[in-house]
XYZ file of C-alpha atoms in Angstrom:
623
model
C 0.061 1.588 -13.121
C -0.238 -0.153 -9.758
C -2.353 -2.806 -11.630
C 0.915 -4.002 -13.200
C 2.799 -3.993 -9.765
C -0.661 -5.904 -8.119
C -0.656 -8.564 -10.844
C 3.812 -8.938 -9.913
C 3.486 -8.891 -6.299
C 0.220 -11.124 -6.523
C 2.158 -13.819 -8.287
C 5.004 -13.395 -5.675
C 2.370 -14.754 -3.311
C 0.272 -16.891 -5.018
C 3.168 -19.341 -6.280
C 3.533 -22.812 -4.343
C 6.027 -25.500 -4.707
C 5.892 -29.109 -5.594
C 10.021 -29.794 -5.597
C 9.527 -33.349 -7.576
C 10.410 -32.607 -11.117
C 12.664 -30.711 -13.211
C 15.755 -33.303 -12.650
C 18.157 -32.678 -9.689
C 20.862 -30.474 -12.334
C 17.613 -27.756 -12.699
C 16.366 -28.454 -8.854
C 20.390 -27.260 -7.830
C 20.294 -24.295 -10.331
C 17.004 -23.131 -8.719
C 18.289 -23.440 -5.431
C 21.330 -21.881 -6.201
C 20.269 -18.737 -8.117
C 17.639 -18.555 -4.825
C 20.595 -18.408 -2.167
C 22.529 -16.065 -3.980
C 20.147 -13.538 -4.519
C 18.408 -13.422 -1.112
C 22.359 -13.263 -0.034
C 22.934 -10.034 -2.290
C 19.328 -8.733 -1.238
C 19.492 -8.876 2.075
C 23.004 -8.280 2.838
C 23.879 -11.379 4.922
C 25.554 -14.757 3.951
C 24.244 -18.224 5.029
C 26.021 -19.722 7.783
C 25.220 -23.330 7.789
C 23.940 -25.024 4.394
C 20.151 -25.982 4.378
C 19.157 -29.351 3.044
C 15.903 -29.925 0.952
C 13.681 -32.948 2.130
C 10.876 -34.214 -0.084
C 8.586 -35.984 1.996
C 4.552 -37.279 1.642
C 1.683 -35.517 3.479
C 1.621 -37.875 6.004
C 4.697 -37.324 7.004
C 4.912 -33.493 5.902
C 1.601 -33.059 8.149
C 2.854 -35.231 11.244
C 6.399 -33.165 11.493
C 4.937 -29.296 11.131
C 2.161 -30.335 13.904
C 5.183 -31.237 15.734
C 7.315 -28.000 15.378
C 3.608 -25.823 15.907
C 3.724 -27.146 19.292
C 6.893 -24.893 19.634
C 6.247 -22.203 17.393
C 2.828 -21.485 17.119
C 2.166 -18.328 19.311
C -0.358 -19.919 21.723
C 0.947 -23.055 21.787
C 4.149 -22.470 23.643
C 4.318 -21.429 27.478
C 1.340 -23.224 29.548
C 1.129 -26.978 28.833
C -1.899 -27.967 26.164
C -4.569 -28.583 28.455
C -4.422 -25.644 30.405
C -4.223 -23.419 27.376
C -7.166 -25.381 25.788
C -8.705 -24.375 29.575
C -8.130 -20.919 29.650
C -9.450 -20.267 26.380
C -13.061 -21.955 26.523
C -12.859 -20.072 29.792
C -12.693 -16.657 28.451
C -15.315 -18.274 25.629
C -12.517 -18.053 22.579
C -12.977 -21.269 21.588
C -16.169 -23.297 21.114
C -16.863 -26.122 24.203
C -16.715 -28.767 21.904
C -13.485 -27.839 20.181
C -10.075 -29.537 20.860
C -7.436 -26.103 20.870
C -4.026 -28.256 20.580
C -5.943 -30.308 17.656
C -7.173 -27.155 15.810
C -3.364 -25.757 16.089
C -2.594 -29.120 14.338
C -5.001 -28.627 11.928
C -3.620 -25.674 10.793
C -0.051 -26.826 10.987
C -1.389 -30.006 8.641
C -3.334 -28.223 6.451
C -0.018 -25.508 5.919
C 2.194 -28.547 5.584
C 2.715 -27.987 1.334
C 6.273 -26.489 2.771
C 7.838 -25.437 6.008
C 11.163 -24.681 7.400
C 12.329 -27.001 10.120
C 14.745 -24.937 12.312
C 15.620 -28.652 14.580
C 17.187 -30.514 11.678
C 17.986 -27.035 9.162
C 15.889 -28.353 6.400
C 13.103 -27.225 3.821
C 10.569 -29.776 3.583
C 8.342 -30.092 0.683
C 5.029 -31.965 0.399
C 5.491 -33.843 -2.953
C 1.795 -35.055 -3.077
C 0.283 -31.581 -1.703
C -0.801 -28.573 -3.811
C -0.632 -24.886 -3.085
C -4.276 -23.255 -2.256
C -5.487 -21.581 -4.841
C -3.119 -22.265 -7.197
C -5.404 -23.104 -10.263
C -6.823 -19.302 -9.600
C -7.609 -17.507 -12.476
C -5.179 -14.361 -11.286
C -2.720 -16.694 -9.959
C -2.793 -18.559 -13.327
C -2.418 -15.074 -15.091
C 0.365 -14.134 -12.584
C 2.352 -16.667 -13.014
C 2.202 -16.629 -16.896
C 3.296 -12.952 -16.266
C 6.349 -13.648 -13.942
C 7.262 -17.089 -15.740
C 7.716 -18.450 -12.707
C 7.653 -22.444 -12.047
C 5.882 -23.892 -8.381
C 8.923 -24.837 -6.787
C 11.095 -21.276 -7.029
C 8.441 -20.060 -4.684
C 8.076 -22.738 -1.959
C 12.163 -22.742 -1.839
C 12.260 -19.136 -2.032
C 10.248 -18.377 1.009
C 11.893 -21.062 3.398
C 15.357 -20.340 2.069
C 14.892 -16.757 3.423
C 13.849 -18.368 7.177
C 16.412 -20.629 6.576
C 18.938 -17.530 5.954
C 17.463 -15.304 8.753
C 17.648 -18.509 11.599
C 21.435 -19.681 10.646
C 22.412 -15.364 11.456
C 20.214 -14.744 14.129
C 19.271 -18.173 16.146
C 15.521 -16.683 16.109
C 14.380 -20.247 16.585
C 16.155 -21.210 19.867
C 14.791 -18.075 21.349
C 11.237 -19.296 20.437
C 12.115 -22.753 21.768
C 12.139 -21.594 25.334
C 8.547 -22.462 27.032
C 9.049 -19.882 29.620
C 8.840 -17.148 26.547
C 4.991 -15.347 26.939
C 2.699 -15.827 24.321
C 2.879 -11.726 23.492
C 6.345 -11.859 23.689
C 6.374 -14.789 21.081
C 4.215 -13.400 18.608
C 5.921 -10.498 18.345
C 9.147 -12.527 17.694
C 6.587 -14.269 15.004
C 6.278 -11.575 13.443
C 9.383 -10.143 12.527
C 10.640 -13.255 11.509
C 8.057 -13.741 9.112
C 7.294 -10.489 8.129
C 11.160 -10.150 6.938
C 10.989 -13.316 5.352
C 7.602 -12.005 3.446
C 9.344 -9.308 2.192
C 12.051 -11.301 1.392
C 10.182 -13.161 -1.149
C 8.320 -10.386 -2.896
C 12.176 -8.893 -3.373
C 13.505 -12.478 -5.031
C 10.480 -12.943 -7.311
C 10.739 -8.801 -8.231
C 14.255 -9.570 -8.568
C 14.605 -8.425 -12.498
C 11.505 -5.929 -12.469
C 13.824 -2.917 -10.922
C 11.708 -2.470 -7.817
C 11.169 -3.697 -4.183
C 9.047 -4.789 -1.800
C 9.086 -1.441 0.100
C 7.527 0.451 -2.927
C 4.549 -0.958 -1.902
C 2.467 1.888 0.311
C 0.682 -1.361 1.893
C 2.350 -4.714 2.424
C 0.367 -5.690 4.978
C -2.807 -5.470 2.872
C -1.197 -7.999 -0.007
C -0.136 -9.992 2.688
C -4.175 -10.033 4.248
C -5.720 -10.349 1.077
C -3.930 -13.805 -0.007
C -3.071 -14.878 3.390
C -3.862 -18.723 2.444
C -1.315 -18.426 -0.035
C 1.409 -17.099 1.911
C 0.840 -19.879 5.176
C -0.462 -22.356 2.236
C -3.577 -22.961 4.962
C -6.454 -22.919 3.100
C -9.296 -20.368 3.164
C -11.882 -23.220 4.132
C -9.553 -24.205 7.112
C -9.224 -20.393 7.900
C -13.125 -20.467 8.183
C -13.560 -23.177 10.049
C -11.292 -22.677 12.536
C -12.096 -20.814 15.931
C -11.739 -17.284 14.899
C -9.526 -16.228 17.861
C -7.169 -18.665 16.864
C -7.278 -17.582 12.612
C -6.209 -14.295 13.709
C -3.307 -15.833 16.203
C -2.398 -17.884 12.696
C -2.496 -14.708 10.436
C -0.643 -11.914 12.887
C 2.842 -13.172 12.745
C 2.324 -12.690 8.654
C 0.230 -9.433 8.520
C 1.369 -7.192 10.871
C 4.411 -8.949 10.574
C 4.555 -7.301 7.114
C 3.759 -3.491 8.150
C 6.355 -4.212 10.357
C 9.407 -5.368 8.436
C 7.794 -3.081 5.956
C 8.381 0.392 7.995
C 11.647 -0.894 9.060
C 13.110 -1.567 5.564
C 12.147 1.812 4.492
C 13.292 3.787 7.650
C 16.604 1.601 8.094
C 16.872 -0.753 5.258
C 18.705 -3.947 5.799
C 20.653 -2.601 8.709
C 17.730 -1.430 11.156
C 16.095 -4.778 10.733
C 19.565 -6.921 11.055
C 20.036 -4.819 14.701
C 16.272 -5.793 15.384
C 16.993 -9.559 15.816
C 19.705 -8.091 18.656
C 17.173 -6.162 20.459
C 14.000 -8.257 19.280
C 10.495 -6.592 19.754
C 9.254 -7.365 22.773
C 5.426 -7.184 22.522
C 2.633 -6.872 19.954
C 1.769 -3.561 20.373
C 5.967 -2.807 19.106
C 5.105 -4.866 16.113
C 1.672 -3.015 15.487
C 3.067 0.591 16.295
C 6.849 0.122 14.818
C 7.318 3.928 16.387
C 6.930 2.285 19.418
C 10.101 -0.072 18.819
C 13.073 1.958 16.596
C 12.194 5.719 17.732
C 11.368 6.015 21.390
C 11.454 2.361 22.552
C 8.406 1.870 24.907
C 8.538 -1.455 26.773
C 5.888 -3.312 28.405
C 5.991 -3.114 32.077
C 6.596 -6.204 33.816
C 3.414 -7.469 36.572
C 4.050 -9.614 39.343
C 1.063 -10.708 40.612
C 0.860 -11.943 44.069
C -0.564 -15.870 45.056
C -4.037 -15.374 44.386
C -4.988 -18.619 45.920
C -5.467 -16.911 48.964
C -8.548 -15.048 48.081
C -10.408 -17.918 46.952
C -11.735 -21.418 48.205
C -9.160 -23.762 50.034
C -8.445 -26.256 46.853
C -7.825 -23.819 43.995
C -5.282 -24.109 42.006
C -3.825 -21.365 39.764
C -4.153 -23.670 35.984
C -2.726 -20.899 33.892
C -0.544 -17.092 33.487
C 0.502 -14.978 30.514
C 0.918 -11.950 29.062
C -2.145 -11.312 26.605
C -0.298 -7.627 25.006
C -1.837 -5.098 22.791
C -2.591 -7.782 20.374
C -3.709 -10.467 22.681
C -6.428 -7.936 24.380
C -7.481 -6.751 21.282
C -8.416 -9.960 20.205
C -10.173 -11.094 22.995
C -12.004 -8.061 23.341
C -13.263 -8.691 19.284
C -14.373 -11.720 19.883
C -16.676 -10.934 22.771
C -18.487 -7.902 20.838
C -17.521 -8.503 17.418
C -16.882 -5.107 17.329
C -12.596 -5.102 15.796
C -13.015 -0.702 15.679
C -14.097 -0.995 19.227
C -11.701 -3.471 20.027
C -8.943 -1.763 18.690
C -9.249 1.440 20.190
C -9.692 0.290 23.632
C -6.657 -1.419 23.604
C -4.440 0.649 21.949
C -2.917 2.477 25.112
C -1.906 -0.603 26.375
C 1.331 -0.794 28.462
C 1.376 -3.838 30.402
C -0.525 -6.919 31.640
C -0.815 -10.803 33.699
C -3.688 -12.746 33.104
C -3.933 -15.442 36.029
C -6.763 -17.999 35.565
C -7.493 -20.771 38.776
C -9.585 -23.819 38.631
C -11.944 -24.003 41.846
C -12.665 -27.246 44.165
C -15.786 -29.063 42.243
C -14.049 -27.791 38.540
C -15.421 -23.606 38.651
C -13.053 -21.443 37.314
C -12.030 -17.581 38.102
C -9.824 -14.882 36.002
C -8.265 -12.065 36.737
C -6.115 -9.764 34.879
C -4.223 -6.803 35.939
C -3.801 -4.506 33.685
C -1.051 -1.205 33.050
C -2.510 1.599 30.096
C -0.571 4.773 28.784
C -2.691 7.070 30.426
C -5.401 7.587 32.714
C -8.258 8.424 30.501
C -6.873 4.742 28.424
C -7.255 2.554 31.719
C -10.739 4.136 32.016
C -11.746 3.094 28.404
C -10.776 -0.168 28.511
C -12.877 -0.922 32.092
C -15.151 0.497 30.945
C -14.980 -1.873 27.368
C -14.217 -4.621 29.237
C -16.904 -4.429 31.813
C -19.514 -4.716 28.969
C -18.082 -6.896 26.711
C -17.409 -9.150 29.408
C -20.859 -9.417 30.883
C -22.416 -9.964 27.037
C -19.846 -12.822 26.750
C -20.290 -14.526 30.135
C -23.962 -13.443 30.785
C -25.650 -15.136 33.897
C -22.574 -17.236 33.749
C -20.185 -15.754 35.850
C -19.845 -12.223 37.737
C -17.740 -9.270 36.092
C -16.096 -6.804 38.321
C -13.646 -4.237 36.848
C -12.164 -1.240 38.523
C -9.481 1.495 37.005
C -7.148 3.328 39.564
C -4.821 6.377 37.868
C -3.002 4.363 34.612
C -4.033 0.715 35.875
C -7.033 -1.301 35.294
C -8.319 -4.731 37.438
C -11.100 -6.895 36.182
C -11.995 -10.285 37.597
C -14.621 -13.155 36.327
C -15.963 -15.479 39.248
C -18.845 -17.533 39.603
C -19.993 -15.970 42.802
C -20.728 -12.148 43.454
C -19.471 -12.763 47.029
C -15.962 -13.614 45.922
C -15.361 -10.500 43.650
C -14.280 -7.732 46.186
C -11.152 -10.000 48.144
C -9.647 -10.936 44.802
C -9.907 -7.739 43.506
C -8.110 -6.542 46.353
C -5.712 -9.114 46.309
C -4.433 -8.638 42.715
C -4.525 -4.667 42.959
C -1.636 -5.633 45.457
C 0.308 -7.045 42.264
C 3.741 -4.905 41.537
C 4.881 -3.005 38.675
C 8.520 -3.407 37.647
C 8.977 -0.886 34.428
C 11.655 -2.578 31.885
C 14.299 -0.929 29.882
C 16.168 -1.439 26.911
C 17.436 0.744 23.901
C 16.111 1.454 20.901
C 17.790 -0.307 17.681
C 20.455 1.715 16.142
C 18.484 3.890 13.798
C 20.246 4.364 10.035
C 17.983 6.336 7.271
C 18.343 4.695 3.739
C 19.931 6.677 0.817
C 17.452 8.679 -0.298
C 18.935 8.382 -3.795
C 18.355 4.718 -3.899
C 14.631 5.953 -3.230
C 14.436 8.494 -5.895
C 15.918 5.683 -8.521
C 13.319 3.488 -7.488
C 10.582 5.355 -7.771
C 11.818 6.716 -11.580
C 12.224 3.529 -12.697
C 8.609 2.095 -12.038
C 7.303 5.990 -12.990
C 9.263 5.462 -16.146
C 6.898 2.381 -17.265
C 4.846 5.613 -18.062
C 7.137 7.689 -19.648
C 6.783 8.297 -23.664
C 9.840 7.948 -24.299
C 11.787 4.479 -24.421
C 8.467 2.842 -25.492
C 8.918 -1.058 -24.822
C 7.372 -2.482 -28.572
C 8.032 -6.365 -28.640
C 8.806 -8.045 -31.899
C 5.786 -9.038 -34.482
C 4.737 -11.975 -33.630
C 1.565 -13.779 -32.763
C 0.427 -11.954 -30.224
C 1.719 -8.743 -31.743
C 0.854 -7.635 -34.599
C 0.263 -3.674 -35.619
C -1.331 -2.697 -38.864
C -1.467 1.054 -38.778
C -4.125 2.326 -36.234
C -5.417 -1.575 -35.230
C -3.831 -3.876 -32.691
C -4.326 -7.724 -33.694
C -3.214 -10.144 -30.935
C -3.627 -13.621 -32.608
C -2.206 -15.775 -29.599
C -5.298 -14.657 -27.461
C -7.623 -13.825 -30.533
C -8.881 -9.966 -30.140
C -8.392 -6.973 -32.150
C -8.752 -2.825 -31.624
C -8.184 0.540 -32.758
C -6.742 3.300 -31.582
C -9.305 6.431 -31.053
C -6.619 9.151 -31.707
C -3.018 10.076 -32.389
C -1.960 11.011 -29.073
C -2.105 6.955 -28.295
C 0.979 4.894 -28.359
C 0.956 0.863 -28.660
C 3.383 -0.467 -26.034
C 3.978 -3.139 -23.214
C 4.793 -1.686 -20.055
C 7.819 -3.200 -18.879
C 9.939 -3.129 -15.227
C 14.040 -3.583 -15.536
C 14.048 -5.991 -18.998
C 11.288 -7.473 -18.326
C 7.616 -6.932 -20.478
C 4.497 -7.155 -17.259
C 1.596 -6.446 -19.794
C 0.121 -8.366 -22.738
C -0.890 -4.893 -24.436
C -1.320 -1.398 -23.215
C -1.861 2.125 -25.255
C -0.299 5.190 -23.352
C -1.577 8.469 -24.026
C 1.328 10.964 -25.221
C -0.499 14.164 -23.738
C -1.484 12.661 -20.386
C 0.878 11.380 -18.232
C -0.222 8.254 -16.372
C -3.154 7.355 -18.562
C -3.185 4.317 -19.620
C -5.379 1.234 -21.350
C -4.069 -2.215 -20.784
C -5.474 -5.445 -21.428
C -4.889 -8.996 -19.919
C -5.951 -12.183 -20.987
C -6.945 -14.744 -18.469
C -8.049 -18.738 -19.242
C -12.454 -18.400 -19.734
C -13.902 -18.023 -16.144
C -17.487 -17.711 -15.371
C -19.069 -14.616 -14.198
C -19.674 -16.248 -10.951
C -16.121 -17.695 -10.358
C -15.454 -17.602 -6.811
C -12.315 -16.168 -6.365
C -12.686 -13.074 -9.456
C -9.337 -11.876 -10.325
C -11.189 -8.260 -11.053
C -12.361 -8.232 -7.111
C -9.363 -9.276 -6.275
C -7.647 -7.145 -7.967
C -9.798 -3.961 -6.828
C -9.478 -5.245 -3.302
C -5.585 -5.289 -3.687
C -5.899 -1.389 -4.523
C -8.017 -0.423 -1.743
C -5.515 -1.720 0.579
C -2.544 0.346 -1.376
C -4.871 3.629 -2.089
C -6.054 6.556 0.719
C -9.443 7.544 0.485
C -10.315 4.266 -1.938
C -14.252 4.810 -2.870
C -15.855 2.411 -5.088
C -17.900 4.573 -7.654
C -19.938 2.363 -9.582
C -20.582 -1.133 -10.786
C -22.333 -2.055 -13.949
C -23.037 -5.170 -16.337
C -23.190 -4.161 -20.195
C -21.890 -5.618 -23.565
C -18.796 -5.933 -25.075
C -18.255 -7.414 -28.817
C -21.937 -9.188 -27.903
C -20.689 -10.617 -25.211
C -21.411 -9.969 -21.314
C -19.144 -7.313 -19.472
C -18.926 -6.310 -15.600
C -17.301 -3.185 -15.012
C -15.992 -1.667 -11.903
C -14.937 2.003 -11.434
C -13.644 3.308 -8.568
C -10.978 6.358 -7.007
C -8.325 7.019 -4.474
C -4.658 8.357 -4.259
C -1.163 6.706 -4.887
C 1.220 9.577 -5.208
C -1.689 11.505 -7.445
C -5.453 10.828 -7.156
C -6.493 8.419 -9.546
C -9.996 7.226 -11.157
C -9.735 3.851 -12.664
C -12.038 1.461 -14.342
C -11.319 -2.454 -14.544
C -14.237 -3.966 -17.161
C -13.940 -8.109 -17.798
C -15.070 -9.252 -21.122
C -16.525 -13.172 -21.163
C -15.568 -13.255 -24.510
C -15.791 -17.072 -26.274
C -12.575 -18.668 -25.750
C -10.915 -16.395 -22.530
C -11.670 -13.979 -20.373
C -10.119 -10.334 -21.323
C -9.525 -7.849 -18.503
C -9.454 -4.284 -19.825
C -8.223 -1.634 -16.957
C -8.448 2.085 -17.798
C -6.353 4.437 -15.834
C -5.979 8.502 -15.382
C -5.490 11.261 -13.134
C -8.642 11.800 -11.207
C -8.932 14.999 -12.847
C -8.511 13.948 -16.407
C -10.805 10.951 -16.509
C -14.078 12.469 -17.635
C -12.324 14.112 -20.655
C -10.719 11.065 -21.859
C -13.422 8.844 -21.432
C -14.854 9.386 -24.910
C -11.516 7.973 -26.021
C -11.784 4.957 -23.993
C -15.020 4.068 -24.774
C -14.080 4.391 -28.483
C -11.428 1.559 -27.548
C -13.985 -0.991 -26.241
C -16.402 0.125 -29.201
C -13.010 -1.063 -31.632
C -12.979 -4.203 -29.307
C -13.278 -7.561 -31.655
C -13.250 -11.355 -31.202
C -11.329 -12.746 -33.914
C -12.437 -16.197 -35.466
């Protein structure tokens, strides 16, 4: 069943925009039917009137490099060359790389369409095209969701565009002074509402939402070139520290918005932009922000100058967070588990990085945890993955005290114990603000929601198109003409249907078993793909449910043949609501590619695989 919501949800993200044809009457109407409905979804009203600009790549490319100098979450706060110092410092980014031009690399390469809070327009890249677009599952998607490139692009802006004119998010994250922590969790629930946003406007007539989704954050990760329109090969290429800077505001971002839509609806995350998250680790533990609001504490650091040579000159500060830490910490071991866990009790933190007389440079970070026993994992962490990063290059001294942590870097050993002392000296000023007003959603608007989507499954209401082309039933045999395939049903206790969501068919062809609720044998038709196609819709597809299921396990994989053609099958288990089995098989038949997905309750799939294998044996090419 979730196959049907993957392949909606899929297309949600996948879509991209080129705003250039269509005529201006059908460009208004788009726009139009867009503003209303993320007005009625979200519950607030636009209060200035967005324009549209349609501009080249050149000048598409030149003007979002120019707004991710004020909105990317490094790029902000210390000037550009001390921020491209302080990383290859603590060894994030490669000697030879240029930070500030990689930042504009990304913001070029994501340039297909932005929002530009400074002049309240969407601009769209007439002569740019979406990443992966041509994709077989995207192509599938979007001939599921009849959905043409420019809704999306506009879509997606719109809902900044609605979110900045009633909450000013912007001109908070214009303000240099703001920390980079502090920024990226702003990121985030910007974009993570406007995310969720767009999956609500493109499931707009499908009867469901966004928040029935156990794991936005995982759709969101698995197409994340689609959703920033970067390209995987510029996500690869870039330093990775900086990939995963690009991807937070979006993932977690997600989760985020995610938790509060479902705890609070469109209320808790309206009083969020009042009393905006304040750090990453709020944004990766939303518990943190809406139940028992636990705020960084504040570090001021005293003038560390005065522990080091006469000359030095303090180049860079900032607040690293949760997130920040965590990063850093990955990309010295390359460990993200490790990582994770050692800086998951993290409560505060200053990272103050000087340049030397004759160009040496020192760190130091002080460092506030949850607990005692947290402060002592991370020195102890740190410690080693700071002497594997830096080797003989530097000297690593790191110390824990009750709930705070001090580390240092310096070139010399001799220089290690007076800084140290000097920045345990630094002050702790504990911050406080209230929680978000916390309002629990009707939990009969839940119940609805989930019996609609359960109701796909139901036998009763069965959704039977007209005969037509691509379908046609003859007593026990499906023919589907349109995509050239025919098959027989093994049993009586099989009904030929299309699943459908609200008034709206999501499956080309799919046989429900009457004594087995939830089983189910569906078949979509993609354009021919080769076996060896990059980007496979059927491992896409199986990674989108390992991200949605608990306790996915992938049970088997297996080549065979199908109508004497090659087949690859995939079987594999986990739990959504019920534990599930579920096989996906593509068929490289000689004009598409069929993908077959069998579905049951984990406890009834043995029994009625004799059944399902007397569907593929039924399976026929037609000439």
């Amino acid at each position: 069943m979730r196959t049907i919501l993957a392949a909606i949800t899929l297309a949600a993200l996948a879509c991209s925009a080129a705003f250039a044809s269509g005529g201006d009457t059908a460009n208004k109407k788009v726009i139009e039917e867009i503003r209303i409905t993320h007005e009625l979804l979200r519950g607030l009203e636009y209060k200035f009137e967005p324009k549209v600009e349609i501009v080249g790549a050149r000048e598409a490319g030149a003007r979002a490099a120019r707004l991710a100098g004020r909105y990317f979450p490094l790029a902000a706060g210390p000037d550009g060359k001390a921020a491209q110092a302080a990383w290859k410092f603590l060894r994030l980014i490669p000697e030879e790389r240029d930070l500030q031009g990689a930042i504009d690399g990304f913001a070029r390469a994501g340039a297909r369409a932005f929002y530009d809070p400074e002049t309240r327009s969407v601009v769209l890249a007439s002569d740019l095209t979406a990443p992966g677009w041509n994709s077989p599952l995207i192509a599938k998607t979007m001939e599921v969701l009849k959905v043409e490139e420019p809704e999306f692009a506009l879509a997606r802006q719109f809902a900044l565009a609605l979110l900045d004119s009633n909450f000013g998010i912007y001109d908070k994250l214009a303000d240099p002074a703001m920390p980079s922590d502090m920024r990226m969790a702003a990121l985030a629930l910007l974009n993570g509402d406007a995310n969720l946003m767009l999956m609500d406007y493109m499931l707009r007539n499908y009867g469901v939402k966004s928040t029935l989704l156990p794991n936005a954050e995982g759709v969101v990760s698995q197409f994340i070139p689609l959703v920033t329109h970067i390209p995987k090969t510029e996500f690869e290429a870039a330093p990775q520290a900086l990939a995963r800077d690009a991807a937070f505001p979006h993932t977690a971002g997600a989760k985020f918005a995610a938790v509060l839509r479902s705890t609070g609806a469109g209320p808790l995350m309206d009083s969020a932009y009042f009393s905006l998250p304040v750090s990453s680790e709020q944004i990766l533990h939303p518990e943190k922000f809406f139940e028992s609001r636990d705020n960084p504490v504040e570090v001021e650091t005293p003038e560390l100058s005065d522990a080091l040579p006469e000359g030095s000159a303090k180049i860079y500060e900032d607040t690293l967070g949760e997130w920040g830490l965590r990063r850093l910490l990955a990309e010295w071991m390359k460990d993200d588990s490790e990582a994770s866990s050692a800086a998951s009790g993290w409560a505060g933190d200053r990272l103050l990085i000087y340049e030397l007389p004759g160009g040496e440079i020192a760190g130091a970070f002080f460092t506030v945890w949850d607990s005692a026993p947290d402060a002592e994992l991370f020195a102890g962490v740190f410690r080693r993955a700071a002497r594997a990063a830096f080797a003989a290059d530097a000297h690593i001294e790191v110390s824990s005290i009750g709930r705070d942590a001090v580390a240092v870097i310096v070139p010399r050993a001799d220089m290690a114990p007076e800084l140290s002392g000097l920045v345990w000296q630094s002050v702790k000023i504990p911050t406080r603000t209230p929680p978000p007003e916390l309002r629990q959603p009707d939990p009969e608007a839940l119940i609805t929601q989930l019996s609609q989507f359960m109701g796909m499954f139901s036998n009763t209401n069965v959704a039977i198109p007209p005969a037509g082309e691509d379908w046609r039933v003859e007593g026990d045999a499906f023919i589907n003409g349109k995509h050239k395939y025919t098959l027989r049903r093994p049993g009586p206790d099989w009904n030929f249907q299309r699943l459908h969501l609200g008034n709206q068919f999501v499956s080309e062809f799919t046989a429900v078993n009457t004594k087995s609720v939830g089983s189910n044998f569906t078949i979509f038709t993609f354009n021919k793909y080769a076996p060896e196609e990059r980007e496979n819709p059927v491992d896409q597809m199986v990674d989108f449910m390992k991200a949605q299921m608990q306790g996915f396990k992938r049970v088997e994989e297996k080549t065979s043949t199908v109508a004497g053609v090659p087949a690859r099958s995939v079987t594999f288990t986990g739990s959504m609501f019920v534990p599930l089995k579920i096989t996906y098989t593509e068929v490289f038949g000689p004009d598409f590619t069929h993908v077959i997905t069998w579905w049951a309750v984990k406890n009834n799939y043995d029994s009625l695989l004799p059944e399902y294998m007397k569907f593929m044996e039924t399976f026929r090419f037609l000439d």
